[in-house]
Amino acid sequence: MITYKGLVMANETDSNQHMNVQFYTRKYDEATGVMLTHLGTLQSLKERNWGMAYVESNIRYLREVVEDEALHIESSFESVAGKVITIKHEMYNTGKNELATIALFKLVVFDLKLCNAVEFPEEIKAKIAKFK
């Protein structure tokens, strides 16, 4: 599923004129939000007074991304196990259709009041299984 489309803006680049690492993470976070919203997951969690938090991230940089490049991100759920969900994002240079980065993020669901991780609800697991 394509979860992000956009351009690399001048203010997102570093002194080498490449996209700064913080903006990769920002774009991946937006893509995660699109995935979870598409499934209705965010609303379901809010109704329970639960939230989500990243607990691990791994980004492999395969090629440089520079100002004015059009990008898109394709995302998928890799797994849901207990309290942890793993999401895979692949960022592409849209014009050249070249893979630029691959990222894996692990998230947990937690109770906002008690501040502890909880099991993913079965209805969310079922939606994710259909999404794969």
Coordinates of N, CA, C and O in Angstrom, one line a residue:
M1 N 0.8 -1.2 0.0 CA 0.0 0.0 0.0 C 0.9 1.2 0.0 O 1.8 1.3 0.8
I2 N 0.6 2.2 -0.9 CA 1.3 3.5 -0.9 C 0.7 4.3 0.3 O -0.4 4.6 0.3
T3 N 1.6 4.7 1.2 CA 1.2 5.4 2.4 C 1.7 6.8 2.5 O 1.4 7.6 3.4
Y4 N 2.6 7.2 1.6 CA 3.1 8.6 1.6 C 3.5 8.9 0.2 O 4.1 8.1 -0.6
K5 N 3.3 10.2 -0.2 CA 3.8 10.8 -1.4 C 4.2 12.2 -1.1 O 3.4 12.9 -0.4
G6 N 5.3 12.6 -1.6 CA 5.8 14.0 -1.3 C 7.1 14.3 -2.0 O 7.7 13.5 -2.7
L7 N 7.5 15.5 -1.8 CA 8.8 16.0 -2.3 C 9.8 16.2 -1.2 O 9.4 16.6 0.0
V8 N 11.1 16.2 -1.5 CA 12.1 16.6 -0.5 C 12.3 18.1 -0.7 O 12.6 18.6 -1.7
M9 N 12.0 18.8 0.4 CA 12.0 20.2 0.4 C 13.4 20.7 0.8 O 14.2 20.0 1.5
A10 N 13.8 21.9 0.5 CA 15.1 22.5 0.8 C 15.4 22.5 2.3 O 16.5 22.2 2.7
N11 N 14.4 22.8 3.1 CA 14.6 22.8 4.5 C 14.7 21.5 5.2 O 15.0 21.3 6.3
E12 N 14.6 20.4 4.4 CA 14.7 19.0 4.9 C 16.1 18.5 4.5 O 16.4 17.3 4.8
T13 N 17.0 19.3 4.0 CA 18.3 18.8 3.6 C 19.4 19.3 4.5 O 19.2 20.3 5.2
D14 N 20.5 18.5 4.6 CA 21.6 18.9 5.4 C 22.7 19.6 4.6 O 22.5 20.0 3.5
S15 N 23.9 19.8 5.2 CA 24.9 20.6 4.6 C 25.5 19.8 3.3 O 26.2 20.4 2.5
N16 N 25.2 18.6 3.2 CA 25.6 17.8 2.0 C 24.5 17.8 0.9 O 24.6 17.2 -0.1
Q17 N 23.4 18.5 1.2 CA 22.3 18.7 0.3 C 21.5 17.4 0.1 O 20.9 17.1 -0.9
H18 N 21.6 16.5 1.1 CA 20.9 15.3 1.1 C 19.8 15.4 2.2 O 19.9 16.2 3.1
M19 N 18.7 14.7 2.1 CA 17.7 14.7 3.1 C 18.2 14.3 4.4 O 18.9 13.3 4.6
N20 N 18.0 15.1 5.4 CA 18.5 14.9 6.8 C 17.7 13.7 7.4 O 16.5 13.5 7.2
V21 N 18.4 13.0 8.2 CA 17.9 11.7 8.8 C 16.6 11.9 9.6 O 15.7 11.1 9.6
Q22 N 16.4 13.1 10.2 CA 15.2 13.3 11.0 C 14.0 13.3 10.1 O 12.9 13.0 10.5
F23 N 14.1 13.7 8.8 CA 13.0 13.8 7.9 C 12.6 12.4 7.3 O 11.5 12.2 7.0
Y24 N 13.6 11.5 7.3 CA 13.2 10.1 6.9 C 12.2 9.6 8.0 O 11.2 9.0 7.6
T25 N 12.6 9.8 9.2 CA 11.8 9.3 10.3 C 10.4 10.0 10.3 O 9.4 9.3 10.5
R26 N 10.4 11.2 10.0 CA 9.1 12.0 10.0 C 8.2 11.4 8.9 O 7.0 11.2 9.1
K27 N 8.8 11.2 7.7 CA 8.0 10.7 6.6 C 7.5 9.2 6.9 O 6.3 8.9 6.6
Y28 N 8.3 8.4 7.5 CA 7.9 7.1 7.9 C 6.8 7.1 9.0 O 5.9 6.3 9.0
D29 N 6.9 8.1 9.9 CA 5.9 8.2 10.9 C 4.5 8.6 10.3 O 3.5 8.1 10.7
E30 N 4.6 9.5 9.3 CA 3.3 9.8 8.6 C 2.8 8.6 7.8 O 1.5 8.4 7.8
A31 N 3.6 7.8 7.2 CA 3.2 6.6 6.5 C 2.5 5.6 7.5 O 1.5 5.0 7.2
T32 N 3.1 5.5 8.7 CA 2.5 4.6 9.7 C 1.1 5.1 10.1 O 0.2 4.3 10.2
G33 N 1.0 6.4 10.3 CA -0.3 7.0 10.6 C -1.3 6.7 9.5 O -2.5 6.4 9.9
V34 N -0.9 6.8 8.3 CA -1.9 6.5 7.2 C -2.3 5.0 7.2 O -3.5 4.7 7.1
M35 N -1.4 4.1 7.5 CA -1.7 2.7 7.6 C -2.7 2.4 8.7 O -3.7 1.8 8.5
L36 N -2.4 3.0 9.9 CA -3.3 2.7 11.0 C -4.6 3.4 10.9 O -5.6 2.8 11.3
T37 N -4.7 4.6 10.3 CA -5.9 5.3 10.1 C -6.8 4.5 9.1 O -8.0 4.3 9.2
H38 N -6.1 4.0 8.0 CA -6.8 3.2 7.0 C -7.5 2.0 7.6 O -8.6 1.6 7.2
L39 N -6.9 1.4 8.6 CA -7.5 0.2 9.2 C -8.5 0.6 10.3 O -9.2 -0.3 10.9
G40 N -8.6 1.9 10.7 CA -9.5 2.3 11.8 C -8.8 2.0 13.1 O -9.5 2.1 14.2
T41 N -7.5 1.7 13.2 CA -6.8 1.3 14.4 C -6.7 2.5 15.3 O -6.9 2.3 16.6
L42 N -6.3 3.6 14.9 CA -6.1 4.8 15.8 C -7.4 5.1 16.5 O -7.4 5.4 17.7
Q43 N -8.5 5.1 15.8 CA -9.8 5.5 16.5 C -10.1 4.4 17.5 O -10.6 4.7 18.6
S44 N -9.9 3.1 17.2 CA -10.2 2.0 18.1 C -9.4 2.2 19.4 O -9.9 1.9 20.5
L45 N -8.1 2.5 19.2 CA -7.3 2.7 20.4 C -7.7 3.9 21.2 O -7.7 3.8 22.5
K46 N -8.0 5.0 20.6 CA -8.4 6.2 21.3 C -9.7 5.9 22.2 O -9.8 6.4 23.3
E47 N -10.6 5.1 21.6 CA -11.8 4.8 22.3 C -11.5 4.0 23.6 O -12.3 4.1 24.6
R48 N -10.4 3.3 23.6 CA -10.0 2.5 24.8 C -9.1 3.3 25.8 O -8.7 2.8 26.8
N49 N -8.8 4.5 25.4 CA -7.8 5.3 26.1 C -6.4 4.6 26.0 O -5.7 4.6 27.0
W50 N -6.1 4.1 24.9 CA -4.8 3.5 24.6 C -4.0 4.3 23.6 O -4.6 5.0 22.8
G51 N -2.7 4.1 23.5 CA -1.9 4.7 22.6 C -0.9 3.8 22.0 O -0.9 2.6 22.3
M52 N -0.1 4.3 21.1 CA 1.0 3.4 20.5 C 2.3 4.2 20.7 O 2.4 5.4 20.6
A53 N 3.4 3.4 20.8 CA 4.7 4.0 20.9 C 5.7 3.1 20.1 O 5.6 1.9 20.1
Y54 N 6.7 3.8 19.5 CA 7.8 3.1 18.8 C 8.7 2.6 19.9 O 9.1 3.4 20.8
V55 N 9.1 1.4 19.7 CA 10.1 0.8 20.7 C 11.4 0.4 20.0 O 12.4 0.2 20.7
E56 N 11.4 0.3 18.7 CA 12.6 0.0 17.9 C 12.5 0.4 16.5 O 11.4 0.4 15.9
S57 N 13.6 0.9 15.9 CA 13.6 1.3 14.5 C 14.9 0.9 13.9 O 16.0 0.9 14.5
N58 N 14.8 0.5 12.6 CA 16.0 0.2 11.9 C 15.8 0.7 10.5 O 14.8 0.3 9.8
I59 N 16.7 1.6 10.0 CA 16.6 2.1 8.7 C 17.9 1.8 7.9 O 19.0 2.1 8.4
R60 N 17.7 1.2 6.7 CA 18.9 0.9 5.9 C 18.8 1.9 4.7 O 17.8 2.0 4.0
Y61 N 19.9 2.7 4.6 CA 19.9 3.7 3.5 C 20.7 3.1 2.3 O 21.8 2.7 2.4
L62 N 20.0 3.0 1.2 CA 20.5 2.4 0.0 C 21.0 3.4 -1.1 O 21.9 3.0 -1.8
R63 N 20.4 4.5 -1.1 CA 20.9 5.6 -2.0 C 20.5 6.9 -1.5 O 19.6 7.0 -0.6
E64 N 21.2 8.0 -2.0 CA 20.9 9.3 -1.5 C 19.6 9.8 -1.9 O 19.1 9.5 -3.0
V65 N 19.0 10.7 -1.1 CA 17.8 11.4 -1.5 C 18.1 12.9 -1.3 O 18.6 13.3 -0.3
V66 N 17.8 13.6 -2.4 CA 18.2 15.0 -2.5 C 17.0 15.9 -2.7 O 15.9 15.5 -3.0
E67 N 17.2 17.2 -2.6 CA 16.2 18.2 -2.7 C 15.4 18.1 -4.1 O 16.0 17.8 -5.1
D68 N 14.1 18.3 -4.0 CA 13.2 18.3 -5.1 C 12.9 16.9 -5.7 O 12.2 16.8 -6.7
E69 N 13.4 15.8 -5.1 CA 13.0 14.5 -5.5 C 11.6 14.1 -5.0 O 11.3 14.4 -3.9
A70 N 10.9 13.6 -5.9 CA 9.6 13.0 -5.5 C 9.8 11.7 -4.9 O 10.5 10.8 -5.4
L71 N 9.1 11.5 -3.8 CA 9.2 10.2 -3.1 C 7.9 9.6 -2.8 O 6.8 10.3 -2.8
H72 N 7.9 8.3 -2.7 CA 6.7 7.6 -2.2 C 7.1 6.4 -1.3 O 8.3 6.0 -1.4
I73 N 6.2 6.1 -0.4 CA 6.5 5.0 0.6 C 5.5 3.9 0.4 O 4.3 4.2 0.4
E74 N 6.0 2.7 0.3 CA 5.1 1.5 0.3 C 5.3 0.8 1.6 O 6.4 0.6 2.0
S75 N 4.1 0.5 2.2 CA 4.2 0.0 3.6 C 3.4 -1.4 3.7 O 2.5 -1.6 3.0
S76 N 3.9 -2.2 4.7 CA 3.2 -3.4 5.0 C 3.4 -3.8 6.4 O 4.3 -3.3 7.1
F77 N 2.5 -4.6 6.9 CA 2.7 -5.2 8.3 C 3.5 -6.4 8.1 O 3.1 -7.3 7.4
E78 N 4.6 -6.5 8.9 CA 5.4 -7.7 8.9 C 4.9 -8.8 9.8 O 4.9 -9.9 9.5
S79 N 4.5 -8.3 11.0 CA 4.0 -9.2 12.0 C 3.3 -8.5 13.2 O 3.5 -7.3 13.4
V80 N 2.5 -9.3 13.8 CA 1.8 -8.9 15.1 C 2.0 -10.0 16.0 O 1.5 -11.1 15.8
A81 N 2.8 -9.8 17.1 CA 3.1 -10.9 18.0 C 2.9 -10.3 19.4 O 3.7 -9.4 19.9
G82 N 1.9 -10.8 20.2 CA 1.7 -10.3 21.5 C 1.4 -8.9 21.6 O 0.4 -8.4 21.1
K83 N 2.3 -8.1 22.2 CA 2.2 -6.7 22.4 C 2.9 -5.9 21.3 O 2.9 -4.6 21.4
V84 N 3.6 -6.5 20.3 CA 4.4 -5.8 19.4 C 3.9 -6.0 18.0 O 3.6 -7.1 17.5
I85 N 3.9 -4.9 17.2 CA 3.6 -4.9 15.8 C 4.8 -4.4 15.1 O 5.5 -3.5 15.5
T86 N 5.1 -5.1 14.0 CA 6.3 -4.7 13.1 C 5.8 -4.2 11.8 O 5.0 -5.0 11.1
I87 N 6.2 -3.0 11.4 CA 5.8 -2.4 10.1 C 7.0 -2.2 9.3 O 8.1 -1.8 9.8
K88 N 6.9 -2.6 8.0 CA 8.0 -2.4 7.0 C 7.6 -1.3 6.1 O 6.5 -1.2 5.5
H89 N 8.5 -0.3 5.9 CA 8.3 0.8 4.9 C 9.5 0.7 3.9 O 10.6 0.5 4.3
E90 N 9.1 1.0 2.7 CA 10.1 1.1 1.6 C 9.9 2.4 0.9 O 8.8 2.7 0.4
M91 N 11.0 3.3 1.0 CA 10.9 4.6 0.4 C 11.6 4.5 -1.0 O 12.7 4.0 -1.2
Y92 N 10.8 5.1 -2.0 CA 11.3 5.1 -3.4 C 11.4 6.5 -4.0 O 10.6 7.4 -3.6
N93 N 12.4 6.7 -4.8 CA 12.5 7.8 -5.7 C 11.4 7.6 -6.8 O 11.6 6.6 -7.5
T94 N 10.3 8.3 -6.8 CA 9.2 8.1 -7.6 C 9.6 8.2 -9.1 O 9.2 7.3 -9.9
G95 N 10.3 9.2 -9.5 CA 10.7 9.4 -10.9 C 11.5 8.3 -11.5 O 11.3 8.0 -12.6
K96 N 12.4 7.8 -10.7 CA 13.3 6.8 -11.2 C 12.9 5.4 -10.7 O 13.5 4.4 -11.2
N97 N 11.8 5.3 -9.9 CA 11.4 4.1 -9.3 C 12.5 3.3 -8.7 O 12.6 2.0 -8.8
E98 N 13.4 4.0 -7.9 CA 14.5 3.4 -7.3 C 14.3 3.3 -5.8 O 13.9 4.3 -5.2
L99 N 14.6 2.1 -5.2 CA 14.4 2.0 -3.8 C 15.6 2.8 -3.1 O 16.7 2.6 -3.4
A100 N 15.2 3.7 -2.2 CA 16.2 4.5 -1.5 C 16.5 4.0 0.0 O 17.6 4.0 0.4
T101 N 15.4 3.6 0.7 CA 15.6 3.1 2.0 C 14.6 2.0 2.4 O 13.5 1.9 1.8
I102 N 15.0 1.2 3.3 CA 14.1 0.2 3.9 C 14.1 0.4 5.4 O 15.1 0.5 6.0
A103 N 12.9 0.4 6.0 CA 12.8 0.7 7.4 C 11.9 -0.4 8.0 O 10.9 -0.7 7.5
L104 N 12.3 -0.8 9.2 CA 11.4 -1.7 10.0 C 11.2 -1.0 11.4 O 12.2 -0.5 12.0
F105 N 10.0 -0.9 11.8 CA 9.6 -0.2 13.0 C 8.8 -1.2 13.9 O 7.9 -1.8 13.4
K106 N 9.1 -1.3 15.2 CA 8.3 -2.1 16.1 C 7.6 -1.1 17.0 O 8.2 -0.1 17.5
L107 N 6.3 -1.3 17.2 CA 5.4 -0.5 18.0 C 4.7 -1.4 19.0 O 4.5 -2.5 18.8
V108 N 4.4 -0.8 20.1 CA 3.6 -1.4 21.1 C 2.3 -0.6 21.4 O 2.3 0.6 21.2
V109 N 1.3 -1.2 21.8 CA 0.1 -0.6 22.3 C 0.1 -0.5 23.8 O 0.6 -1.5 24.4
F110 N -0.2 0.7 24.4 CA -0.2 0.8 25.8 C -1.4 1.5 26.3 O -2.0 2.3 25.6
D111 N -1.7 1.3 27.6 CA -2.8 1.9 28.3 C -2.3 3.3 28.7 O -1.3 3.4 29.5
L112 N -2.9 4.4 28.3 CA -2.5 5.7 28.6 C -2.6 6.0 30.0 O -1.8 6.8 30.6
K113 N -3.5 5.5 30.7 CA -3.7 5.7 32.2 C -2.7 5.0 33.0 O -2.1 5.5 33.9
L114 N -2.5 3.7 32.7 CA -1.7 2.8 33.5 C -0.2 2.9 33.0 O 0.7 2.4 33.7
C115 N 0.0 3.3 31.8 CA 1.4 3.4 31.2 C 2.0 2.1 31.1 O 3.2 1.9 31.4
N116 N 1.3 1.0 30.7 CA 1.9 -0.3 30.5 C 1.4 -0.8 29.2 O 0.3 -0.5 28.7
A117 N 2.2 -1.7 28.6 CA 1.9 -2.3 27.3 C 0.7 -3.3 27.5 O 0.6 -3.9 28.5
V118 N -0.1 -3.4 26.5 CA -1.2 -4.3 26.5 C -1.2 -5.1 25.2 O -0.6 -4.7 24.2
E119 N -1.9 -6.2 25.2 CA -2.0 -7.1 24.0 C -2.9 -6.3 22.9 O -3.8 -5.6 23.3
F120 N -2.5 -6.5 21.7 CA -3.3 -6.0 20.6 C -4.7 -6.6 20.6 O -4.8 -7.9 20.7
P121 N -5.7 -5.8 20.5 CA -7.1 -6.4 20.5 C -7.2 -7.3 19.3 O -6.6 -7.1 18.2
E122 N -8.0 -8.4 19.4 CA -8.2 -9.4 18.4 C -8.8 -8.8 17.1 O -8.4 -9.2 16.0
E123 N -9.7 -7.8 17.2 CA -10.2 -7.2 16.0 C -9.2 -6.4 15.2 O -9.2 -6.4 13.9
I124 N -8.2 -5.8 15.9 CA -7.1 -5.2 15.2 C -6.2 -6.2 14.5 O -5.7 -6.1 13.4
K125 N -5.9 -7.3 15.2 CA -5.1 -8.4 14.6 C -5.7 -8.9 13.4 O -5.1 -9.2 12.4
A126 N -7.1 -9.1 13.4 CA -7.8 -9.6 12.3 C -7.7 -8.6 11.1 O -7.5 -9.0 9.9
K127 N -7.8 -7.3 11.3 CA -7.7 -6.3 10.3 C -6.3 -6.4 9.7 O -6.2 -6.3 8.4
I128 N -5.3 -6.5 10.5 CA -3.9 -6.5 10.0 C -3.7 -7.8 9.2 O -3.1 -7.7 8.1
A129 N -4.2 -8.9 9.6 CA -4.1 -10.1 8.8 C -4.7 -10.0 7.5 O -4.1 -10.5 6.5
K130 N -5.8 -9.3 7.3 CA -6.4 -9.1 6.0 C -5.7 -8.1 5.2 O -5.7 -8.2 3.9
F131 N -4.9 -7.2 5.8 CA -4.2 -6.2 5.1 C -3.0 -6.7 4.4 O -2.5 -6.2 3.4
K132 N -2.4 -7.8 5.0 CA -1.1 -8.3 4.5 C -1.2 -8.6 3.0 O -1.7 -9.1 2.3

